[in-house]
Amino acid sequence: MVLDKLGDALKASLRKLTGAAFVDEKAINELVKEIQRSLLQADVNVKLVFDVSNRIKERALKEKAPSALQRKEFIVNIVYEELVTFLGGEHKPLSLEGKKPVFVMLVGLFGNGKTTTAGKLGLYYKKRGLKVALVQTDTWRPAAYDQLVQLGKQVDVPVFGVKGEKDSEKIWKHVRPELDTYDLIIVDTAGRDALSDDLIEELNGINTLVKPHEALLVMAADVGQSAEKQAQAFADMVKVSGVIITKLDGTAKGGGALTACAVTDAPVRFVGTGEKIDELEEFKPKGFVGRLLGLGDLEALLEKAKEAIDEDRAEDLGKRFLKGEFNLLDLYEQMQAMRKMGPLSKVMKLLPGMGGMDIPKSMLTGQEEKLTVWRHLMDSMTKAELENPDIISGARLERIAHGAGSSIAEVRGLLKQYKQSKKMAKMLKGAQSEKGMEKVMQKIQKGGFSGRRGKRMKF
Ligand code: GDP
Ligand code: MG
């Protein structure tokens, strides 16, 4: 596992926290200091270390833990979330959609692992069912073509190039007509020891010709903190859409490269974890941080945290709902929450006595497309309309539909949904009145609500 030392250090800090009898400000400060120390040792840039650790500290001190979570569990979750964000957040796979073939060009300095990675990517995508070809345009390094041919043989992926040709643009023009039948073309390029004018010129030329869908910067983890400068320099030259960090197996200091290239806004897409042809992994921040922190120990906790947070949110929405004062924006939020949590019935179950309510089916399914349309409709409403949808009629209907690129029927549909929800809120309000509540309680005592025995009641 890469960055073992960092992982061990972070795990030890978290274990200390979760082992503590009581978590106070002092314990949080200590945790944050230890995280800082671990990240600095992994060669992460000082400024970035302070950014992330300050965010962890601020959240750990300020945010209230959901009722079902211990404070320390909540803090572990914060550390996890912030580290994931720090490493790029959601995983962004290469975009290989669109017209075939898709061109992926690898750029980077000499010896960083471009050619090796071209072979690895060939195998990676071949295994995933794509028809892949490799192209060698490196005319600088002697035997670059032979090196790629070797790798191509190893993974059984065809390699195109012109042995001995000294002009990379000529190579491209020569091989280009043969590439149309492939899904994915991986283009290897020349490097230099440093970013020289002639490399810049060469890459500019080949970049203009290839027009790659993705230009990936290949950078070895051991460049440490100069990663940032290097990434920036390449990004100024070609539109770097992603980064591949190689040799992450060989250094304890890979944290520098992994985080510093964030300056280019280009996510880390893959990491190379060895010299062998299959030692390439897609970089997924969540999985990576999970492993770093010891996911085995963490998984259950993170799941629990997620549920607890969702439940609190549901409770919140439920309360607002019960006031019967909600407007269209609340409705929207509700739909969104539902999509996240599953059916509204779950929200209802958190309210006293609501588990048996008959809820219109249309409300129970939060459809993604519908939500998008509604969001657009709501965007084209005025504040007054959002707060008081009853005023929407006639010319307003038309204006809203037009502004959202939608139809009057859709606006009506939205208003109907709103009215239904409002009606339901009234019903709930009724049930909350003393008499209604009494009835509900009686029913519960008689066991009239199926399947809810032993379920923890909120409020
Ligand atoms: P290029 O000049 O950028 O094309 O670099 P090469 O692909 O020729 O690689 C340079 C050296 O780095 C070779 O000896 C590779 O075996 C080695 N290398 C590439 N990727 C990795 C990796 O992920 N881990 C390790 N340990 N070595 C790697
Ligand atoms: Mg090479």
mmCIF file of N, CA and C and ligand atoms in Angstrom, residues 109-116 136 138 141 144 147-148 188-191, ligand 2:
data_model
loop_
_atom_site.group_PDB
_atom_site.id
_atom_site.type_symbol
_atom_site.label_atom_id
_atom_site.label_comp_id
_atom_site.label_asym_id
_atom_site.label_seq_id
_atom_site.Cartn_x
_atom_site.Cartn_y
_atom_site.Cartn_z
ATOM 1 N N LEU A 109 8.003 15.152 -18.081
ATOM 2 C CA LEU A 109 9.456 15.201 -18.226
ATOM 3 C C LEU A 109 10.018 13.788 -18.374
ATOM 4 N N PHE A 110 11.221 13.755 -18.851
ATOM 5 C CA PHE A 110 11.961 12.525 -19.082
ATOM 6 C C PHE A 110 12.034 11.649 -17.826
ATOM 7 N N GLY A 111 11.791 10.364 -18.001
ATOM 8 C CA GLY A 111 11.971 9.436 -16.883
ATOM 9 C C GLY A 111 10.840 9.401 -15.873
ATOM 10 N N ASN A 112 9.770 10.126 -16.140
ATOM 11 C CA ASN A 112 8.666 10.150 -15.184
ATOM 12 C C ASN A 112 7.716 8.974 -15.345
ATOM 13 N N GLY A 113 7.876 8.252 -16.437
ATOM 14 C CA GLY A 113 7.054 7.055 -16.589
ATOM 15 C C GLY A 113 5.994 7.137 -17.671
ATOM 16 N N LYS A 114 6.145 8.058 -18.621
ATOM 17 C CA LYS A 114 5.135 8.189 -19.685
ATOM 18 C C LYS A 114 4.983 6.907 -20.498
ATOM 19 N N THR A 115 6.104 6.415 -20.989
ATOM 20 C CA THR A 115 6.021 5.270 -21.894
ATOM 21 C C THR A 115 5.476 4.038 -21.164
ATOM 22 N N THR A 116 6.007 3.813 -19.973
ATOM 23 C CA THR A 116 5.499 2.707 -19.164
ATOM 24 C C THR A 116 3.990 2.849 -18.954
ATOM 25 N N GLN A 136 3.627 6.116 -30.739
ATOM 26 C CA GLN A 136 4.861 6.707 -30.212
ATOM 27 C C GLN A 136 5.239 7.920 -31.058
ATOM 28 N N ASP A 138 7.602 10.086 -29.658
ATOM 29 C CA ASP A 138 8.856 10.524 -29.040
ATOM 30 C C ASP A 138 10.017 10.261 -29.994
ATOM 31 N N ARG A 141 14.152 10.431 -27.405
ATOM 32 C CA ARG A 141 14.845 9.358 -26.711
ATOM 33 C C ARG A 141 15.133 8.211 -27.680
ATOM 34 N N ALA A 144 12.893 4.879 -28.106
ATOM 35 C CA ALA A 144 11.568 5.089 -27.510
ATOM 36 C C ALA A 144 10.530 4.228 -28.233
ATOM 37 N N GLN A 147 10.886 0.629 -27.234
ATOM 38 C CA GLN A 147 10.392 0.448 -25.852
ATOM 39 C C GLN A 147 8.868 0.278 -25.847
ATOM 40 N N LEU A 148 8.203 1.113 -26.624
ATOM 41 C CA LEU A 148 6.734 1.028 -26.639
ATOM 42 C C LEU A 148 6.265 -0.234 -27.372
ATOM 43 N N ASP A 188 1.995 8.640 -26.820
ATOM 44 C CA ASP A 188 3.169 8.918 -25.996
ATOM 45 C C ASP A 188 3.947 10.064 -26.653
ATOM 46 N N THR A 189 4.553 10.921 -25.836
ATOM 47 C CA THR A 189 5.306 12.055 -26.380
ATOM 48 C C THR A 189 6.702 12.088 -25.775
ATOM 49 N N ALA A 190 7.521 12.961 -26.333
ATOM 50 C CA ALA A 190 8.896 13.074 -25.839
ATOM 51 C C ALA A 190 8.949 13.900 -24.568
ATOM 52 N N GLY A 191 9.982 13.660 -23.766
ATOM 53 C CA GLY A 191 10.207 14.503 -22.595
ATOM 54 C C GLY A 191 11.573 15.145 -22.697
HETATM 55 MG MG MG B 2 9.335 7.603 -22.786
#
